[in-house]
CSV table of C-alpha atoms and ligand atoms in Angstrom, one decimal:
chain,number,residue,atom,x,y,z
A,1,UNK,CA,87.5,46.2,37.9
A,2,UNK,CA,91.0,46.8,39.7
A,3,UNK,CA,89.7,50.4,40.7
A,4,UNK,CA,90.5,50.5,44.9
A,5,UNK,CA,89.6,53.9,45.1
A,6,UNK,CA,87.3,55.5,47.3
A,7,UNK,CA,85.4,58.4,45.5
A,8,UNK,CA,84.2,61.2,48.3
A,9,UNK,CA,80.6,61.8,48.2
A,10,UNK,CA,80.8,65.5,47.4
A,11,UNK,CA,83.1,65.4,44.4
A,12,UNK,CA,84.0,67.2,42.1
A,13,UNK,CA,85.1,69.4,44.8
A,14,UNK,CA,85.9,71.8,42.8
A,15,UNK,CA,84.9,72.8,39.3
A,16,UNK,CA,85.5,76.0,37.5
A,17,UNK,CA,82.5,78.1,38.6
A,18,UNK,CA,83.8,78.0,42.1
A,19,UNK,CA,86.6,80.8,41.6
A,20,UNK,CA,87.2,84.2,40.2
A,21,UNK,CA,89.1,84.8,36.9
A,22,UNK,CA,92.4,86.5,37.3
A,23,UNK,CA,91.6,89.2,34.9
A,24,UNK,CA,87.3,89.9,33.8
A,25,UNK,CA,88.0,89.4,30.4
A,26,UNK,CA,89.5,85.7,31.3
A,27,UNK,CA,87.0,82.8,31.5
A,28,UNK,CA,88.2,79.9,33.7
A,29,UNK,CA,88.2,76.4,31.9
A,30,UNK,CA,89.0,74.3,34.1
A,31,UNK,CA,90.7,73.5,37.9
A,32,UNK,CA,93.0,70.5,37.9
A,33,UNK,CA,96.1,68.8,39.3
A,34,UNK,CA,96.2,70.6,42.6
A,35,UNK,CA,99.6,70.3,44.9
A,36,UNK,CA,98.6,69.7,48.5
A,37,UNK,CA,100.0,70.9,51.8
A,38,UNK,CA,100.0,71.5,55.2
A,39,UNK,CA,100.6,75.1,56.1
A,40,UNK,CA,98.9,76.8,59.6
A,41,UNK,CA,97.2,74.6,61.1
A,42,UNK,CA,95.0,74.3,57.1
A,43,UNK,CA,94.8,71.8,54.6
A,44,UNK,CA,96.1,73.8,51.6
A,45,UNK,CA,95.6,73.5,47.4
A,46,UNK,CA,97.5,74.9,44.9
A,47,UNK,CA,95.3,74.3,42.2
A,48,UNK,CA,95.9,75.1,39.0
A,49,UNK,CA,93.8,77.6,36.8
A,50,UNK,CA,93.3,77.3,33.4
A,51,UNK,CA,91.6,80.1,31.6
A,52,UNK,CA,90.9,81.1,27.9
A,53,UNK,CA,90.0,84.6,26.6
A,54,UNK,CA,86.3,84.5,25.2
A,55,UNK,CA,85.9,83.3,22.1
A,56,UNK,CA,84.8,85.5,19.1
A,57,UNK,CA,82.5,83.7,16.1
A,58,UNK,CA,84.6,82.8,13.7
A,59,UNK,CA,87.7,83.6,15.3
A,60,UNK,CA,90.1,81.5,17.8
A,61,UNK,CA,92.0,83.4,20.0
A,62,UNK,CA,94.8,81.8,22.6
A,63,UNK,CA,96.3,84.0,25.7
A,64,UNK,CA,100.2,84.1,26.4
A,65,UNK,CA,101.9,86.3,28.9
A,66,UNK,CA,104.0,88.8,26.9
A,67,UNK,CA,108.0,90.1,28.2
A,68,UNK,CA,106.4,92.2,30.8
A,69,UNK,CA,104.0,89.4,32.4
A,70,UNK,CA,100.5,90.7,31.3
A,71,UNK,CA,98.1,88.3,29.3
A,72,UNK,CA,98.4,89.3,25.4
A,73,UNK,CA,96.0,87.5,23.1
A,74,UNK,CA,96.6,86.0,19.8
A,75,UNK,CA,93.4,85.9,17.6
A,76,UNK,CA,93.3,83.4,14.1
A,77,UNK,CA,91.1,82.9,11.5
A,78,UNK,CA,88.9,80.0,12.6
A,79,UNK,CA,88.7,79.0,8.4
A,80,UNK,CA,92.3,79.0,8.0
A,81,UNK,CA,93.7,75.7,6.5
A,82,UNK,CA,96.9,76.3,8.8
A,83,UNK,CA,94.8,76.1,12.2
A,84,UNK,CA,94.2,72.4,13.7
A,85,UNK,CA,92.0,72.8,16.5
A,86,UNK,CA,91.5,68.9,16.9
A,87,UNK,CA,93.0,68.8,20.5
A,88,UNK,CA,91.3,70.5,22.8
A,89,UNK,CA,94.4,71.6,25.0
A,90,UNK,CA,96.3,73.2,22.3
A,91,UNK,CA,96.1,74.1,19.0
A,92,UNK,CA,98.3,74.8,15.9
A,93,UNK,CA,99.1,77.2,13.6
A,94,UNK,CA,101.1,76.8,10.3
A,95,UNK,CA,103.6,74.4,12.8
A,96,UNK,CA,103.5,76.2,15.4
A,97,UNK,CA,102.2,74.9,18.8
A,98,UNK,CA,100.0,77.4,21.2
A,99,UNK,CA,97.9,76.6,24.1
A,100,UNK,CA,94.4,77.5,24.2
A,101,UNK,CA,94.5,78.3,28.3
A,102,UNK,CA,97.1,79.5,30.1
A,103,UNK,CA,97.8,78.2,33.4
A,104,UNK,CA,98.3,80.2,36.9
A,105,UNK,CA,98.2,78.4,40.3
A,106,UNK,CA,95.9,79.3,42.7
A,107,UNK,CA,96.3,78.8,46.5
A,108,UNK,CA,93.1,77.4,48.5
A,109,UNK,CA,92.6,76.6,52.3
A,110,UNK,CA,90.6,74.0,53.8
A,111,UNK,CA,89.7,73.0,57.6
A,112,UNK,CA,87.7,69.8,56.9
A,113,UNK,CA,89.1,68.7,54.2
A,114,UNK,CA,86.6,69.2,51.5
A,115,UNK,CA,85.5,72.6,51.0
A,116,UNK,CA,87.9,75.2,50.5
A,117,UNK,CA,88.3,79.0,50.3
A,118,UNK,CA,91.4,81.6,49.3
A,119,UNK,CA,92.4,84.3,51.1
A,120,UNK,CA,93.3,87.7,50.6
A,121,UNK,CA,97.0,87.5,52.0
A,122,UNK,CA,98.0,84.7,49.3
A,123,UNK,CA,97.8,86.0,46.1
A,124,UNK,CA,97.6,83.5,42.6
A,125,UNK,CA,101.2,82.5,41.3
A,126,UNK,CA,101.9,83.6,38.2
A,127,UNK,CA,104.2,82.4,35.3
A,128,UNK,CA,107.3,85.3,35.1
A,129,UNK,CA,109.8,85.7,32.3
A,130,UNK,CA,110.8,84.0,29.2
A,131,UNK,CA,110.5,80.0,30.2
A,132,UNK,CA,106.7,81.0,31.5
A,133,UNK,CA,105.2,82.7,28.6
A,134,UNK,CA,102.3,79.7,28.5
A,135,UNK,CA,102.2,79.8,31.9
A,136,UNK,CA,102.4,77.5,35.4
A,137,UNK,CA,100.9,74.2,35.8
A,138,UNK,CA,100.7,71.1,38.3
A,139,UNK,CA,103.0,71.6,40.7
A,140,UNK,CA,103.9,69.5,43.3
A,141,UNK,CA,104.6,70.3,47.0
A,142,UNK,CA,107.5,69.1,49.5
A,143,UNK,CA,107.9,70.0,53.0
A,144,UNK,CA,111.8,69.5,54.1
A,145,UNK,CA,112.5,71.1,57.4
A,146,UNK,CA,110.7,74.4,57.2
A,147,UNK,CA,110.9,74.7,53.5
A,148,UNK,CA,108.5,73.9,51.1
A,149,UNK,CA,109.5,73.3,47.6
A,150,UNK,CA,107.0,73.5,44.9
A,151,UNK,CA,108.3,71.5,41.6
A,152,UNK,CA,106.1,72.6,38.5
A,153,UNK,CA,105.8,72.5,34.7
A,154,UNK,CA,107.3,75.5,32.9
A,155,UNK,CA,105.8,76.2,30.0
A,156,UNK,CA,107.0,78.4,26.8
A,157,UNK,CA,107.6,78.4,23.7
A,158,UNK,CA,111.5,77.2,24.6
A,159,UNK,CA,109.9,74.3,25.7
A,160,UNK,CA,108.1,72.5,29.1
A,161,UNK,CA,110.9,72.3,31.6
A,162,UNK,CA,110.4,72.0,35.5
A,163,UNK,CA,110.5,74.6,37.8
A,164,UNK,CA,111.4,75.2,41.3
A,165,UNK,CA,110.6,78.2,43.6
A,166,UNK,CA,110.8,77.5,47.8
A,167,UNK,CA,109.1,79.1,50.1
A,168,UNK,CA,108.8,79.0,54.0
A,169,UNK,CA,105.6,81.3,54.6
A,170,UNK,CA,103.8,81.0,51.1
A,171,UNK,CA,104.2,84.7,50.5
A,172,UNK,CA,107.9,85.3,49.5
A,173,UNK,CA,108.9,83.4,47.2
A,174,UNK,CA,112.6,82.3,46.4
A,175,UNK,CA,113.0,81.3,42.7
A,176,UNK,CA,115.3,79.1,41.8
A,177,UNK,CA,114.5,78.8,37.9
A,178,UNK,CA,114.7,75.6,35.4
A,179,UNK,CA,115.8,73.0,37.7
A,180,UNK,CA,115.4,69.8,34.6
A,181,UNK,CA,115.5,71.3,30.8
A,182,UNK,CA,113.1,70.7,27.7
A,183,UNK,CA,111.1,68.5,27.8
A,184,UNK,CA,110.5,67.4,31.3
A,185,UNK,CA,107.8,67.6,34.1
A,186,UNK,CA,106.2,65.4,36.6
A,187,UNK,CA,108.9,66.1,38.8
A,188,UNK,CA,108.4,65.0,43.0
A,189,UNK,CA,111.0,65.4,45.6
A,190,UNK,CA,111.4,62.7,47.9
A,191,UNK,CA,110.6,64.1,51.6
A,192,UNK,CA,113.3,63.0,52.7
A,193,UNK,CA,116.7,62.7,52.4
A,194,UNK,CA,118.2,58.9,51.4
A,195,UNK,CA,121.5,58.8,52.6
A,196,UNK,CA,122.3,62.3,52.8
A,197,UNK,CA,121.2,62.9,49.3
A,198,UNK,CA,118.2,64.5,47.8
A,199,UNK,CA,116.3,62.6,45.2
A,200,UNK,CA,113.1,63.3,43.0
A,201,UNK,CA,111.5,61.3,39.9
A,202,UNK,CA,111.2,63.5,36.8
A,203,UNK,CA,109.6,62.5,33.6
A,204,UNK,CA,111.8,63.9,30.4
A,205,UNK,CA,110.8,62.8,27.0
A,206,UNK,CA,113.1,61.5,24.1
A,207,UNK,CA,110.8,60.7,21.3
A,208,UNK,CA,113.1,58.8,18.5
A,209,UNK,CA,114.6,56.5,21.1
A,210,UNK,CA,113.3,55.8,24.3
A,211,UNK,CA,110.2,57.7,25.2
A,212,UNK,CA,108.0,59.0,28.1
A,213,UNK,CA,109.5,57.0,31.1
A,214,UNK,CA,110.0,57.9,34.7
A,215,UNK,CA,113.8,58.6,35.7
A,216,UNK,CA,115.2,59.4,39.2
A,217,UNK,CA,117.6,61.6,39.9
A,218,UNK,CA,119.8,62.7,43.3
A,219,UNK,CA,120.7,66.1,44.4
A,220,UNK,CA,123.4,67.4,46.7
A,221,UNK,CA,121.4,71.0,47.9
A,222,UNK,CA,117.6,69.7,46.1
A,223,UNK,CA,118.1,72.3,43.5
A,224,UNK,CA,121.3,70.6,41.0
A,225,UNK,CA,120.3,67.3,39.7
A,226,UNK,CA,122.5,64.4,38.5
A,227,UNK,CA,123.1,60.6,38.0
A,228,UNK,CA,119.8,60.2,36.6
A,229,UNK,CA,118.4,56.9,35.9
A,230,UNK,CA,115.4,54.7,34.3
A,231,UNK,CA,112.7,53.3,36.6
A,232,UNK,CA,109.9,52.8,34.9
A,233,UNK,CA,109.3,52.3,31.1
A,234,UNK,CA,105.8,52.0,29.1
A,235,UNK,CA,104.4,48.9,28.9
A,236,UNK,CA,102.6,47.5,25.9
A,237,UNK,CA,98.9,46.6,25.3
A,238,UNK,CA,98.8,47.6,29.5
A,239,UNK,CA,97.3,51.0,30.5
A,240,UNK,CA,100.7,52.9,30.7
A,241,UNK,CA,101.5,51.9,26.9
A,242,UNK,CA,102.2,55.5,25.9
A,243,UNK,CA,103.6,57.7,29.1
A,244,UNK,CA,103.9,57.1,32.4
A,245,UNK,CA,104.7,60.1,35.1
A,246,UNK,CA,105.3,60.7,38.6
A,247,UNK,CA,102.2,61.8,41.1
A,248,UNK,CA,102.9,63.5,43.8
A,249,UNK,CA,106.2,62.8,46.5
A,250,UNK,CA,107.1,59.2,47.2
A,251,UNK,CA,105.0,58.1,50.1
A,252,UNK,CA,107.3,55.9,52.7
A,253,UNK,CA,106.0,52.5,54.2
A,254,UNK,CA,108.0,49.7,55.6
A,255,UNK,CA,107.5,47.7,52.4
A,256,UNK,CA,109.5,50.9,50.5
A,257,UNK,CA,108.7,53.9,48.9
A,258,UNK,CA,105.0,53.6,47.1
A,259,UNK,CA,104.6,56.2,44.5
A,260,UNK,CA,101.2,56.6,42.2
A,261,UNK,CA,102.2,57.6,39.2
A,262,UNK,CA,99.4,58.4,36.1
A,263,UNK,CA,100.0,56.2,32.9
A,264,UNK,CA,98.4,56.8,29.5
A,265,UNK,CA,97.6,55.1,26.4
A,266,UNK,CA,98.2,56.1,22.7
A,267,UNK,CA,94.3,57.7,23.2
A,268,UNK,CA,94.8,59.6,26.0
A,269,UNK,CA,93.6,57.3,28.5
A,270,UNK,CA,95.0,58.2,32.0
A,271,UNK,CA,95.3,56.0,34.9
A,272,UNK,CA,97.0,55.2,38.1
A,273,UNK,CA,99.0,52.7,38.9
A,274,UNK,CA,101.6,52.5,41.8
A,275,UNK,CA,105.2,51.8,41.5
A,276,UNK,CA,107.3,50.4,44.8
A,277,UNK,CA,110.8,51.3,45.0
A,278,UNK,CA,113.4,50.0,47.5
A,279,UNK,CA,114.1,51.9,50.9
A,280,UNK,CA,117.4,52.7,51.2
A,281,UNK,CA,118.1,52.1,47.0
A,282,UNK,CA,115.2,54.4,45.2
A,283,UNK,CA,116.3,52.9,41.5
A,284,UNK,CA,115.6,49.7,42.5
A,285,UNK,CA,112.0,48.9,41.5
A,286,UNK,CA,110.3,45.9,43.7
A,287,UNK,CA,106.8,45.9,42.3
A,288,UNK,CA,104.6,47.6,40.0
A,289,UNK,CA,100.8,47.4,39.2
A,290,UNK,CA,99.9,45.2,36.6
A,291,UNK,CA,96.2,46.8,36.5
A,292,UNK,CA,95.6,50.4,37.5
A,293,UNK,CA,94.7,51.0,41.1
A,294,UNK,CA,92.3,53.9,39.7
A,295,UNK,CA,90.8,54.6,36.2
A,296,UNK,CA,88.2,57.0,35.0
A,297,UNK,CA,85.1,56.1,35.8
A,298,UNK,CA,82.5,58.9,37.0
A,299,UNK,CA,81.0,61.2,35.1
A,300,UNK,CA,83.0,63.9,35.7
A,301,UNK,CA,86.7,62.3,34.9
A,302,UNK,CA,85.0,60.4,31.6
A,303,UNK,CA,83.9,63.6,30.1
A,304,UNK,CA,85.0,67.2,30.5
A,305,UNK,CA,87.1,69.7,29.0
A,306,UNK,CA,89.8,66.6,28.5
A,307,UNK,CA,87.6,63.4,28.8
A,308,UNK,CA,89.0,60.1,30.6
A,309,UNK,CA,91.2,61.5,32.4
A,310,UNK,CA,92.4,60.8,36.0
A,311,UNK,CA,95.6,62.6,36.7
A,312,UNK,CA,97.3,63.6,40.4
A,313,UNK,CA,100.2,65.1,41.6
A,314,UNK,CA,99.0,66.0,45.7
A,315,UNK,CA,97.7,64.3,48.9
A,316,UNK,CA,97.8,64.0,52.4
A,317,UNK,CA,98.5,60.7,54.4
A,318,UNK,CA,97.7,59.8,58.2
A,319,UNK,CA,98.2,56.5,58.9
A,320,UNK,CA,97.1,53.9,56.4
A,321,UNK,CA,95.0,56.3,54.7
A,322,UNK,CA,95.8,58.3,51.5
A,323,UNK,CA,93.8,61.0,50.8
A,324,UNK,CA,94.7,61.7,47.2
A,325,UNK,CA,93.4,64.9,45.2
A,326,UNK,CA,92.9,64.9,41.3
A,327,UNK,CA,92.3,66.7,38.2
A,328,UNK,CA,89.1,65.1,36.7
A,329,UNK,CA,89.0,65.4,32.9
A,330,UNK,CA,91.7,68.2,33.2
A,331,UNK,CA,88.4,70.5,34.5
A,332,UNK,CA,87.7,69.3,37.9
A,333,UNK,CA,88.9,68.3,41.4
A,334,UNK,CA,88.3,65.8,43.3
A,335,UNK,CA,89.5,63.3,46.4
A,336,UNK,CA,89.5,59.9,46.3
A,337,UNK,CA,91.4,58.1,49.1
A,338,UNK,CA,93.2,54.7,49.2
A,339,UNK,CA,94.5,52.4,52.0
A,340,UNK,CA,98.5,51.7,51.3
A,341,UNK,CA,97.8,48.1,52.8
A,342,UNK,CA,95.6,47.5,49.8
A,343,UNK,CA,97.8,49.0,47.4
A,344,UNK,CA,100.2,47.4,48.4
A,345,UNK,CA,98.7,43.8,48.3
A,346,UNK,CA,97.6,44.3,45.2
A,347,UNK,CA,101.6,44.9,44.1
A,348,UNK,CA,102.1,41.6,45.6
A,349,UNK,CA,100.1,39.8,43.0
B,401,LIG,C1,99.6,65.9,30.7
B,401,LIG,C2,99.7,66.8,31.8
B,401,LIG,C3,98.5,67.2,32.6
B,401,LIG,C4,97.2,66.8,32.1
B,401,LIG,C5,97.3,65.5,31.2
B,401,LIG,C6,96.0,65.1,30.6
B,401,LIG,O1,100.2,64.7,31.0
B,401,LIG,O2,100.4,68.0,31.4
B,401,LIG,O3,98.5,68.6,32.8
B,401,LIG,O4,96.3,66.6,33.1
B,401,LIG,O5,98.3,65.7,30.2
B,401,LIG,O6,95.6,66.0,29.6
């Protein structure tokens, strides 16, 4: 097996019993795809919430946030022909796509690294307005300078766009709206700058031609993207044969810019693989794994609310080490960590 992960002992580190609903008549479904900072001296999550309304016999009800940002719920007949229920993420209605949980982001402190606790000062982040309506979800985090910028899925019925909100203290918020339009996401800004330009990796979708494939793109001010380009495609029979999208920011080493990125297959099987990309040239790919550096394996990323599925978008790194959180079958968290000299050799290969 190509796995050269290190699970932690302790994980999942987090699973849905371990926080409050936002609302008593929510139930929370599952914790997954936290961002991960530094903030104060903590280690800090922003971990997204999924929750569901409780389920009546015989009825399916799904939750969207309605003009003026409260939770409405939509209720169908669990007999009617029109409903497919088959995926457990979403579920459709006479053609027309809802998700069964609706996403928030949730902000959690840790001083060891391992267990973590929210405090009363930093409120959840909410979905707002009309590109939010099905709520937040895995947002990365960036710290450039004294800002951080959080990149995150937008989700409505427009369509799943990424959004961008910055912040300096985590309790005012600037936000700076749809920064890539329908249908993107997996969006992570490089840390840096690379030659006085911003750039991130973004994952947009074109279904007839092309597909799910991670493109770069540069930025004069980090908020207006442009010159996009093709990095990394699928790849047939590998396990990246159906999308492939960035994890978290671009980690720099002398070898280039190592990124893990999840890849899936036609059933849903997600994986990570890593992708290096030149220093001073980001479009220019020098290696990619042939075999995925981590695939689900334990119990908890095989099966859960969305089984086999390893999927990340944060971590921390000090020295060679990586410590990498992840969503665990789209219900848990947990941390696995990774040294970049073995990544790396393994992109020799
Ligand atoms: C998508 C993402 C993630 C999720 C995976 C697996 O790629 O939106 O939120 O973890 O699917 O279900």
């Amino acid at each position: 097996m190509a796995d050269i992960s290190i699970r932690h002992k302790n994980n999942p580190l987090l699973s849905p019993k371990n926080l409050i609903p936002s609302d008593p008549s929510m139930i929370i479904e599952c914790l997954l795809n936290p961002g991960v900072f530094e903030f104060d001296g903590r280690i800090g999550l922003l971990v997204r919430v999924a929750e569901r309304t409780a389920q009546k016999e015989g009825t399916v009800s799904v939750p969207i946030y309605n003009s003026k940002g409260n939770v409405e719920i939509l209720n169908f007949d669990g007999a009617d022909p029109k409903l497919d229920t088959s995926d457990a993420r979403l579920i459709s209605y006479d053609g027309t796509v809802y998700l069964t949980t609706i996403s928030h982001l949730r902000l959690l402190f840790s001083d060891d690294a391992t267990t973590f606790y929210e405090l009363d000062e930093y409120p959840p982040i909410f979905g707002e307005g009309e590109y939010e309506s099905y709520g937040i979800e895995d947002c990365r985090v960036v710290k450039i300078k004294d800002t951080y910028y959080l990149t995150y899925t937008m989700v409505s019925p427009n369509g799943v766009g990424v959004g961008l909100r910055t912040t300096k203290d985590w309790k005012n918020f600037e936000h700076k709206g749809m920064i890539l339009s329908p249908h993107n996401k997996d969006c992570a800004i490089f840390e840096e700058r690379i030659n006085g330009k911003f750039y991130a990796l973004h994952r947009p979708s074109s279904p007839e031609l092309g597909g799910n494939y991670i493109w770069l793109g540069e930025s004069l001010d980090g908020e207006h993207w442009g010159n996009h380009k093709c990095i990394a495609k699928t790849r047939k029979d590998k396990f990246d044969s159906k999308r492939l999208g960035a994890g978290a920011a671009p980690i720099k080493t002398e070898k280039g810019w190592l990124q893990i990125y999840h890849g899936a297959t036609a059933e849903h099987r997600y994986c990570l693989g890593a992708i290096l990309l030149d220093l001073k040239d980001p479009s220019i790919v020098i290696a990619r794994s042939e075999e995925p550096i981590m695939e689900p394996s334990a119990d908890y990323e095989r099966t859960g609310f969305f089984g086999e599925v390893i999927f990340t978008n944060g971590h921390r790194v000090s020295g060679d080490q990586i410590e990498m959180y992840y969503g665990a079958a789209d219900e848990f968290v947990g941390l696995a960590t990774f040294s970049i000299k073995e990544i790396l050799k393994t992109l020799e290969q």
